[in-house]
């Protein structure tokens, strides 16, 4: 690779611009995506910018289980993003249709309609998991633009602290069922 | 000024070799100031440069016909006009010949916003058209103040030559003009509270909605160069007259940086205003500035 290509590859990794699209999500994943831009997580340190127009974006972030109404919109917007581009499926919904499985209003999962590069699991995923997924997608995008490798979806690991025992599910003397209660 | 000094001024300082890195630096300062005011860390120092390089490597959607050609042309005209405006700034003391005049500088400063209006309408996108209409309304309202402020400074000195204007002694008249220009700059640079032409997330990206790849990179660059030119104009008017060229250059850079910092802090501390509020603001409040400036200019002329 010559110097220009190396610089281009580096710049692509350092400047992922996102376009966020809702494919029928419950809004849980959407607020987590916005949360990753807030002072606590500050994705702008990686050069992430949420763009208003799909024409400006490099990475398309899709949430939700893909309803019938959303399919055409998703395909149009995917076409409007200029190459080289990558797609990040945020949450368990676009990967598996999650709790909405077998609903007659759905046409998911997402990779039946457009190629997906990175799946970020979680319902909803933590903002740090989303940032990790976007960084991975930027890496894949830079590599693919340089070497023309085929799309190979990556599933990110679950990110976040383990259960700290504060909730009822792990408290040993929490009431198990209604019968045990006086 | 002979050809070599003219070329040196256009290509090296304060022209392209200085202006392009300065444009990226000012764009970074703007983003970083907003981030710091929000309690974030913000983008790395080289971010605008990475963005520019990345945009150069992206595809553009196919464009055909005259409309497509025009869409490719507008960002180039905007960049060259903004670069020309920076090159004209009388930062360094020079010696005779063509030194550029205020009218040319004003025209070059105005061209990028004309290009933005034209770009939005020729992109054929509804959001682009809304953005262009807002930009047109905005530029009609702030330009009255902007031009009156500059013209009154020039009228008090009986000259439109930039060189003479840069040597102005500090006077209340000059400061009034500088303050009036400062009030107009947020609208000229489309930053908060007057960021409505490219109101991101509200009308997608306004006139820029349909632009992608290298064309968008040119728009970003022209925006950065506009920053350099507009803050440089304030810096040259406000700077004391110095004969040492390196000191003059240093004072110019420091003053521009101070203006950028001031504008970024204002942008971070305010929210976007609606179009009617903006237009009313410029017509009501800032006309007062201009009336004051014009009357004191006339007063100074009759007295001298
Ligand atoms: S993954 Fe969970 S939080 Fe995200 S859209 Fe689906 S149901 Fe909502």
Coordinates of C-alpha atoms and ligand atoms in Angstrom, one line a residue:
Chain A
X1 CA 0.0 0.0 0.0
X2 CA 1.4 3.4 -0.8
X3 CA 1.3 6.4 1.5
X4 CA -2.0 7.8 0.2
X5 CA -3.8 4.6 0.6
X6 CA -2.5 4.1 4.1
X7 CA -3.6 7.7 5.0
X8 CA -7.0 7.0 3.5
X9 CA -7.4 3.8 5.5
X10 CA -6.4 5.5 8.7
X11 CA -8.7 8.4 8.1
X12 CA -11.6 6.1 7.4
X13 CA -11.1 4.3 10.7
X14 CA -10.8 7.6 12.6
X15 CA -13.9 9.3 11.1
X16 CA -17.0 7.2 11.2
X17 CA -20.1 9.3 10.5
X18 CA -23.4 7.6 11.5
X19 CA -26.9 7.7 10.1
X20 CA -29.4 6.3 12.6
X21 CA -32.5 4.6 11.3
X22 CA -35.4 3.1 13.2
X23 CA -36.8 -0.1 11.7
X24 CA -39.7 -0.4 14.1
X25 CA -37.8 -0.5 17.3
X26 CA -39.3 -0.1 20.8
X27 CA -37.1 3.0 21.2
X28 CA -34.9 1.3 23.8
X29 CA -32.0 0.9 21.4
X30 CA -32.4 4.4 20.0
X31 CA -32.0 6.2 23.3
X32 CA -28.9 4.0 24.0
X33 CA -27.4 5.2 20.7
X34 CA -28.0 8.8 21.6
X35 CA -26.6 8.0 25.1
X36 CA -23.3 7.0 23.5
X37 CA -22.8 10.6 22.3
X38 CA -23.5 12.1 25.7
X39 CA -20.7 13.3 28.1
X40 CA -20.6 10.0 29.9
X41 CA -19.6 8.0 26.9
X42 CA -18.5 10.7 24.4
X43 CA -18.2 8.8 21.1
X44 CA -16.9 11.9 19.5
X45 CA -13.5 11.1 20.8
X46 CA -13.4 8.4 18.1
X47 CA -14.5 10.9 15.5
X48 CA -18.1 9.7 15.5
X49 CA -20.6 12.2 14.3
X50 CA -24.4 11.7 14.0
X51 CA -25.2 13.0 10.5
X52 CA -28.6 14.4 9.4
X53 CA -28.4 13.0 5.8
X54 CA -27.7 9.4 4.7
X55 CA -25.6 10.9 1.9
X56 CA -23.0 12.1 4.4
X57 CA -22.8 8.8 6.4
X58 CA -20.3 6.0 6.4
X59 CA -22.1 3.7 8.8
X60 CA -25.8 3.0 8.8
X61 CA -27.1 2.1 12.3
X62 CA -30.4 0.3 12.2
X63 CA -32.4 -0.6 15.3
X64 CA -35.6 -2.6 15.5
X65 CA -37.0 -5.8 14.2
X66 CA -37.8 -4.5 10.6
X67 CA -41.5 -4.1 10.2
X68 CA -43.3 -4.4 6.8
X69 CA -43.5 -0.6 6.6
X70 CA -39.8 -0.2 7.3
X71 CA -38.4 -2.6 4.6
X72 CA -38.6 -0.2 1.7
X73 CA -37.4 2.7 3.6
X74 CA -34.4 0.7 4.8
X75 CA -33.5 -0.4 1.3
X76 CA -33.8 3.2 0.0
X77 CA -31.7 4.6 2.7
X78 CA -29.1 1.8 2.3
X79 CA -28.9 2.8 -1.4
X80 CA -28.5 6.5 -0.5
X81 CA -25.5 5.9 1.7
X82 CA -22.4 6.4 -0.5
X83 CA -19.7 3.7 -0.6
X84 CA -17.6 2.6 1.1
X85 CA -20.2 1.9 3.7
X86 CA -21.0 -0.5 6.6
X87 CA -24.1 -1.5 8.4
X88 CA -24.4 -2.0 12.2
X89 CA -27.5 -3.7 13.5
X90 CA -28.1 -2.4 17.0
X91 CA -29.8 -4.6 19.6
X92 CA -31.1 -8.1 19.4
X93 CA -34.1 -7.1 17.4
X94 CA -32.5 -6.7 13.9
X95 CA -30.5 -9.9 14.5
X96 CA -33.3 -12.2 15.5
X97 CA -36.5 -10.1 15.8
X98 CA -36.1 -10.8 19.5
X99 CA -39.4 -10.7 21.6
X100 CA -41.4 -9.8 18.5
X101 CA -40.7 -13.1 16.8
X102 CA -43.6 -14.5 14.8
X103 CA -45.4 -11.2 14.8
X104 CA -47.4 -10.8 11.5
X105 CA -46.3 -7.2 11.2
X106 CA -42.6 -8.1 10.8
X107 CA -40.4 -8.9 7.9
X108 CA -37.2 -9.4 9.7
X109 CA -34.5 -10.1 10.6
X110 CA -32.5 -7.4 9.0
X111 CA -29.9 -9.4 7.0
X112 CA -32.7 -10.8 4.8
X113 CA -32.9 -7.4 3.2
X114 CA -29.4 -5.7 3.3
X115 CA -26.0 -7.1 4.1
X116 CA -25.1 -6.4 7.8
X117 CA -21.4 -6.1 9.0
X118 CA -21.7 -5.9 12.7
X119 CA -24.4 -7.2 15.1
X120 CA -24.4 -5.6 18.5
X121 CA -26.4 -7.9 20.8
X122 CA -28.3 -6.8 23.9
X123 CA -31.8 -5.6 24.7
X124 CA -30.9 -2.8 24.6
X125 CA -27.1 -3.0 24.2
X126 CA -25.1 -0.7 26.5
X127 CA -23.7 2.5 25.0
X128 CA -20.2 1.2 25.4
X129 CA -21.2 -1.9 23.4
X130 CA -22.6 0.3 20.6
X131 CA -19.4 2.4 20.5
X132 CA -17.4 -0.9 20.3
X133 CA -19.6 -2.0 17.4
X134 CA -19.2 1.2 15.6
X135 CA -15.4 1.2 16.0
X136 CA -15.4 -2.4 14.7
X137 CA -17.6 -1.4 11.7
X138 CA -15.2 1.5 10.9
X139 CA -12.3 -0.9 10.9
X140 CA -14.1 -3.4 8.6
X141 CA -15.1 -0.6 6.3
X142 CA -11.5 0.7 6.0
X143 CA -10.2 -2.8 5.4
X144 CA -12.9 -3.7 2.8
X145 CA -12.4 -0.5 0.9
X146 CA -8.7 -1.2 0.7
X147 CA -8.7 -4.9 -0.1
X148 CA -12.2 -5.7 -1.6
X149 CA -12.9 -8.5 0.8
X150 CA -16.5 -9.9 0.9
X151 CA -19.0 -9.0 3.6
X152 CA -18.7 -11.3 6.7
X153 CA -21.0 -10.4 9.5
X154 CA -19.4 -10.0 13.0
X155 CA -21.3 -10.6 16.2
X156 CA -19.9 -8.4 19.0
X157 CA -19.5 -9.9 22.5
X158 CA -22.0 -8.8 25.2
X159 CA -20.5 -5.8 27.0
X160 CA -21.3 -4.7 30.5
X161 CA -20.8 -5.4 34.1
X162 CA -22.0 -8.8 35.3
X163 CA -25.2 -9.0 37.4
X164 CA -24.3 -7.3 40.7
X165 CA -27.0 -9.0 42.7
X166 CA -29.1 -6.0 43.3
X167 CA -32.1 -7.3 41.4
X168 CA -34.7 -9.8 42.6
X169 CA -33.4 -12.6 40.3
X170 CA -30.2 -13.2 42.3
X171 CA -31.2 -12.4 45.8
X172 CA -31.3 -15.7 47.7
X173 CA -34.1 -14.9 50.0
X174 CA -36.3 -13.1 47.6
X175 CA -39.8 -14.5 47.3
X176 CA -39.7 -17.2 44.5
X177 CA -43.3 -17.4 43.8
X178 CA -46.6 -16.2 45.1
X179 CA -47.4 -19.4 47.0
X180 CA -44.4 -19.0 49.4
X181 CA -45.7 -15.7 50.6
X182 CA -47.8 -15.6 53.7
Chain B
X1 CA 3.1 44.9 -4.9
X2 CA 4.7 42.9 -7.8
X3 CA 3.6 39.5 -9.0
X4 CA 5.8 37.5 -6.7
X5 CA 4.7 39.1 -3.5
X6 CA 1.1 38.9 -4.7
X7 CA 1.5 35.2 -5.4
X8 CA 3.3 34.7 -2.1
X9 CA 0.4 36.4 -0.3
X10 CA -2.2 34.3 -2.1
X11 CA -0.3 31.0 -1.9
X12 CA 1.6 31.2 1.4
X13 CA 0.5 33.8 3.9
X14 CA -2.3 34.6 4.6
X15 CA -3.3 32.5 1.6
X16 CA -3.6 28.8 1.0
X17 CA -0.6 27.4 2.8
X18 CA -1.7 29.1 6.0
X19 CA -5.4 29.2 5.5
X20 CA -6.1 25.5 4.8
X21 CA -4.5 24.2 8.0
X22 CA -6.0 27.2 9.9
X23 CA -9.4 26.3 8.5
X24 CA -9.1 22.8 9.9
X25 CA -7.7 24.1 13.2
X26 CA -10.6 26.5 13.6
X27 CA -13.2 23.8 12.8
X28 CA -11.5 21.7 15.5
X29 CA -11.5 24.6 18.0
X30 CA -15.2 25.0 17.3
X31 CA -16.0 21.3 18.0
X32 CA -13.6 21.1 20.9
X33 CA -15.1 24.2 22.6
X34 CA -18.6 22.8 22.3
X35 CA -17.4 19.5 23.7
X36 CA -15.6 21.1 26.7
X37 CA -18.6 23.3 27.5
X38 CA -20.7 20.1 27.6
X39 CA -18.3 18.4 29.9
X40 CA -17.0 16.0 27.2
X41 CA -13.4 15.5 25.9
X42 CA -14.3 16.0 22.3
X43 CA -12.6 15.1 19.0
X44 CA -8.9 14.6 18.6
X45 CA -6.8 17.4 17.2
X46 CA -6.5 16.0 13.7
X47 CA -10.2 15.2 13.3
X48 CA -11.2 17.8 10.6
X49 CA -8.2 16.6 8.6
X50 CA -9.2 12.9 8.9
X51 CA -12.8 13.9 7.9
X52 CA -11.6 15.8 4.9
X53 CA -9.4 12.9 3.7
X54 CA -12.1 10.4 4.3
X55 CA -14.6 12.4 2.4
X56 CA -12.2 12.7 -0.6
X57 CA -12.2 8.9 -0.7
X58 CA -16.0 8.4 -0.8
X59 CA -18.2 7.8 -3.8
X60 CA -20.6 10.4 -5.1
X61 CA -24.1 9.6 -6.4
X62 CA -24.3 9.7 -10.2
X63 CA -25.3 13.2 -11.4
X64 CA -26.2 14.0 -14.9
X65 CA -27.1 17.0 -17.1
X66 CA -26.7 20.7 -16.4
X67 CA -28.1 20.3 -12.8
X68 CA -25.4 17.7 -12.0
X69 CA -22.7 19.9 -13.5
X70 CA -23.9 22.9 -11.4
X71 CA -24.0 20.8 -8.3
X72 CA -20.3 19.8 -8.8
X73 CA -19.4 23.5 -9.6
X74 CA -20.9 25.3 -6.5
X75 CA -18.6 23.9 -3.9
X76 CA -15.6 24.7 -6.1
X77 CA -16.7 28.3 -6.6
X78 CA -17.3 28.6 -2.8
X79 CA -13.9 27.3 -1.9
X80 CA -12.0 29.5 -4.4
X81 CA -14.0 32.6 -3.3
X82 CA -13.3 31.9 0.3
X83 CA -9.6 31.3 -0.4
X84 CA -9.4 34.5 -2.4
X85 CA -11.0 36.4 0.4
X86 CA -8.3 35.1 2.8
X87 CA -5.6 35.9 0.4
X88 CA -6.8 39.5 0.1
X89 CA -6.6 40.3 3.8
X90 CA -4.0 43.0 4.4
X91 CA -2.1 41.2 7.1
X92 CA 1.4 42.0 6.1
X93 CA 2.6 45.5 5.3
X94 CA 3.1 45.8 1.5
X95 CA 4.6 48.2 -1.0
X96 CA 2.5 49.9 -3.7
X97 CA 0.6 48.3 -6.6
X98 CA -2.7 46.5 -6.4
X99 CA -3.6 45.8 -2.8
X100 CA -7.1 44.7 -3.3
X101 CA -10.0 46.8 -2.1
X102 CA -12.9 46.4 0.3
X103 CA -15.5 45.9 -2.3
X104 CA -13.7 42.9 -3.8
X105 CA -13.2 41.4 -0.3
X106 CA -16.9 41.9 0.5
X107 CA -18.0 40.2 -2.8
X108 CA -15.7 37.3 -2.2
X109 CA -16.9 36.9 1.4
X110 CA -20.5 36.9 0.1
X111 CA -20.0 34.4 -2.7
X112 CA -19.9 31.2 -0.5
X113 CA -23.3 31.9 1.0
X114 CA -24.7 32.6 -2.5
X115 CA -23.3 29.3 -3.6
X116 CA -25.0 27.6 -0.7
X117 CA -28.3 29.1 -1.7
X118 CA -27.8 28.0 -5.3
X119 CA -26.6 24.5 -4.3
X120 CA -29.7 23.9 -2.2
X121 CA -32.0 24.8 -5.0
X122 CA -30.1 22.9 -7.7
X123 CA -30.0 19.7 -5.6
X124 CA -33.7 19.3 -6.0
X125 CA -34.2 18.0 -2.5
X126 CA -37.0 19.5 -0.5
X127 CA -34.8 19.8 2.6
X128 CA -32.2 21.6 0.5
X129 CA -34.8 24.0 -0.8
X130 CA -36.0 24.8 2.7
X131 CA -32.5 25.3 3.9
X132 CA -31.7 27.6 0.9
X133 CA -34.8 29.7 1.5
X134 CA -33.8 30.1 5.1
X135 CA -30.2 31.0 4.1
X136 CA -31.6 33.6 1.7
X137 CA -33.8 35.2 4.3
X138 CA -31.0 35.2 6.8
X139 CA -28.5 36.7 4.4
X140 CA -30.9 39.5 3.5
X141 CA -31.3 40.4 7.2
X142 CA -27.7 40.2 8.5
X143 CA -26.1 41.7 5.4
X144 CA -27.7 45.1 5.9
X145 CA -25.9 45.4 9.2
X146 CA -22.7 43.9 8.0
X147 CA -22.4 46.1 4.9
X148 CA -23.4 49.2 6.8
X149 CA -20.9 48.6 9.5
X150 CA -18.1 48.1 7.0
X151 CA -19.1 50.9 4.7
X152 CA -19.3 53.4 7.6
X153 CA -15.8 52.5 8.6
X154 CA -14.7 53.0 5.1
X155 CA -16.7 56.3 4.7
X156 CA -15.1 57.8 7.8
X157 CA -11.7 57.3 6.1
X158 CA -12.7 58.4 2.6
X159 CA -11.3 55.2 1.2
X160 CA -12.1 51.7 0.1
X161 CA -8.4 50.6 0.0
X162 CA -7.8 47.7 2.3
X163 CA -4.3 48.8 3.1
X164 CA -5.4 52.1 4.4
X165 CA -8.2 50.5 6.4
X166 CA -5.9 48.1 8.1
X167 CA -3.9 51.1 9.4
X168 CA -6.8 52.8 11.0
X169 CA -6.1 54.3 14.4
X170 CA -8.4 52.9 17.1
X171 CA -11.5 55.1 17.4
X172 CA -15.0 54.6 18.9
X173 CA -16.2 54.5 15.4
X174 CA -14.0 51.6 14.5
X175 CA -15.0 49.7 17.6
X176 CA -18.6 50.2 16.9
X177 CA -18.1 48.7 13.4
X178 CA -16.1 45.8 14.8
X179 CA -18.9 45.0 17.3
X180 CA -21.5 45.2 14.6
X181 CA -19.5 42.8 12.4
X182 CA -19.1 40.4 15.4
X183 CA -22.8 40.3 15.9
X184 CA -23.2 39.3 12.2
X185 CA -20.6 36.6 12.2
X186 CA -22.6 33.8 13.8
X187 CA -25.2 34.2 11.1
X188 CA -22.5 34.4 8.4
X189 CA -20.8 31.2 9.6
X190 CA -24.1 29.4 10.3
X191 CA -23.4 28.6 13.9
X192 CA -25.7 28.7 16.9
X193 CA -27.9 30.6 17.6
X194 CA -28.3 31.3 13.9
X195 CA -27.6 27.8 12.5
X196 CA -31.0 27.5 10.8
X197 CA -30.0 27.1 7.2
X198 CA -28.2 23.8 7.9
X199 CA -30.2 23.0 11.0
X200 CA -29.0 19.4 11.4
X201 CA -31.6 16.8 12.4
X202 CA -34.3 19.3 11.8
X203 CA -34.2 19.6 8.0
X204 CA -31.7 16.8 7.6
X205 CA -28.6 18.9 6.5
X206 CA -30.3 21.8 4.7
X207 CA -28.7 22.8 1.4
X208 CA -26.0 20.1 1.9
X209 CA -28.4 17.2 2.1
X210 CA -27.7 15.8 -1.3
X211 CA -23.9 16.3 -1.3
X212 CA -21.5 13.5 -0.6
X213 CA -17.9 12.6 -0.9
X214 CA -15.4 15.0 -2.4
X215 CA -18.1 17.7 -2.9
X216 CA -19.0 17.6 0.7
X217 CA -15.3 17.8 1.5
X218 CA -15.1 21.0 -0.5
X219 CA -18.1 22.4 1.4
X220 CA -16.4 21.6 4.7
X221 CA -13.2 23.3 3.5
X222 CA -15.0 26.4 2.3
X223 CA -16.8 26.6 5.6
X224 CA -13.4 26.5 7.4
X225 CA -11.9 29.1 5.0
X226 CA -15.0 31.3 5.7
X227 CA -14.1 31.0 9.4
X228 CA -10.5 32.2 8.6
X229 CA -11.6 35.0 6.3
X230 CA -14.4 36.3 8.6
X231 CA -12.4 36.2 11.8
X232 CA -9.4 37.5 9.9
X233 CA -11.4 40.5 8.8
X234 CA -12.2 41.4 12.4
X235 CA -8.6 40.7 13.3
X236 CA -7.2 43.1 10.6
X237 CA -9.6 45.8 11.6
X238 CA -9.0 45.5 15.3
X239 CA -5.2 44.9 15.2
X240 CA -2.9 47.8 15.9
X241 CA -0.7 48.9 13.0
X242 CA 2.7 47.2 13.1
X243 CA 5.6 47.5 10.7
X244 CA 7.4 44.3 11.7
X245 CA 5.9 41.7 9.4
X246 CA 6.3 38.7 11.8
X247 CA 4.8 40.7 14.7
X248 CA 1.9 41.7 12.4
X249 CA 1.4 38.0 11.4
X250 CA 1.5 36.9 15.1
X251 CA -1.0 39.5 16.2
X252 CA -3.3 38.5 13.3
X253 CA -3.2 34.8 14.2
X254 CA -3.8 35.5 18.0
X255 CA -6.7 37.9 17.3
X256 CA -8.3 35.4 14.9
X257 CA -8.0 32.7 17.4
X258 CA -9.6 34.8 20.1
X259 CA -12.6 35.6 17.8
X260 CA -13.0 31.9 17.0
X261 CA -13.0 31.1 20.7
X262 CA -15.5 33.8 21.4
X263 CA -17.9 32.6 18.7
X264 CA -17.5 28.9 19.6
X265 CA -18.4 29.7 23.2
X266 CA -21.4 31.6 22.1
X267 CA -22.4 28.7 19.8
X268 CA -22.1 26.2 22.6
X269 CA -24.0 28.3 25.1
X270 CA -27.0 29.0 22.9
X271 CA -29.7 27.1 21.1
X272 CA -31.0 27.5 17.6
X273 CA -33.5 30.4 17.1
X274 CA -36.5 30.2 14.8
X275 CA -36.3 32.1 11.5
X276 CA -38.8 34.9 12.4
X277 CA -36.9 35.6 15.7
X278 CA -33.6 35.7 13.9
X279 CA -34.8 38.1 11.2
X280 CA -36.5 40.3 13.8
X281 CA -33.3 40.3 15.9
X282 CA -31.2 41.5 13.0
X283 CA -33.6 44.1 11.7
X284 CA -34.5 45.5 15.1
X285 CA -31.5 45.3 17.4
X286 CA -28.6 45.5 15.1
X287 CA -29.9 48.3 12.8
X288 CA -29.3 50.5 15.9
X289 CA -25.6 49.7 15.6
X290 CA -25.5 50.6 11.9
X291 CA -27.5 53.8 12.4
X292 CA -25.0 54.8 15.1
X293 CA -22.1 53.9 12.9
X294 CA -23.4 55.8 9.9
X295 CA -24.2 58.9 11.8
X296 CA -20.9 59.0 13.6
X297 CA -19.1 58.4 10.3
X298 CA -21.0 61.4 8.7
X299 CA -20.2 63.4 11.8
X300 CA -16.5 62.6 11.6
X301 CA -16.5 63.5 7.9
X302 CA -18.1 66.9 8.4
X303 CA -15.8 67.7 11.3
X304 CA -12.6 66.8 9.3
Ligands
LIG1 S1 -33.4 -5.0 21.1 FE1 -34.7 -4.7 22.9 S2 -34.5 -2.5 23.3 FE2 -33.7 -2.8 21.2 S3 -35.5 -2.4 19.9 FE3 -35.5 -4.6 20.3 S4 -36.9 -4.8 22.1 FE4 -36.3 -2.6 22.0

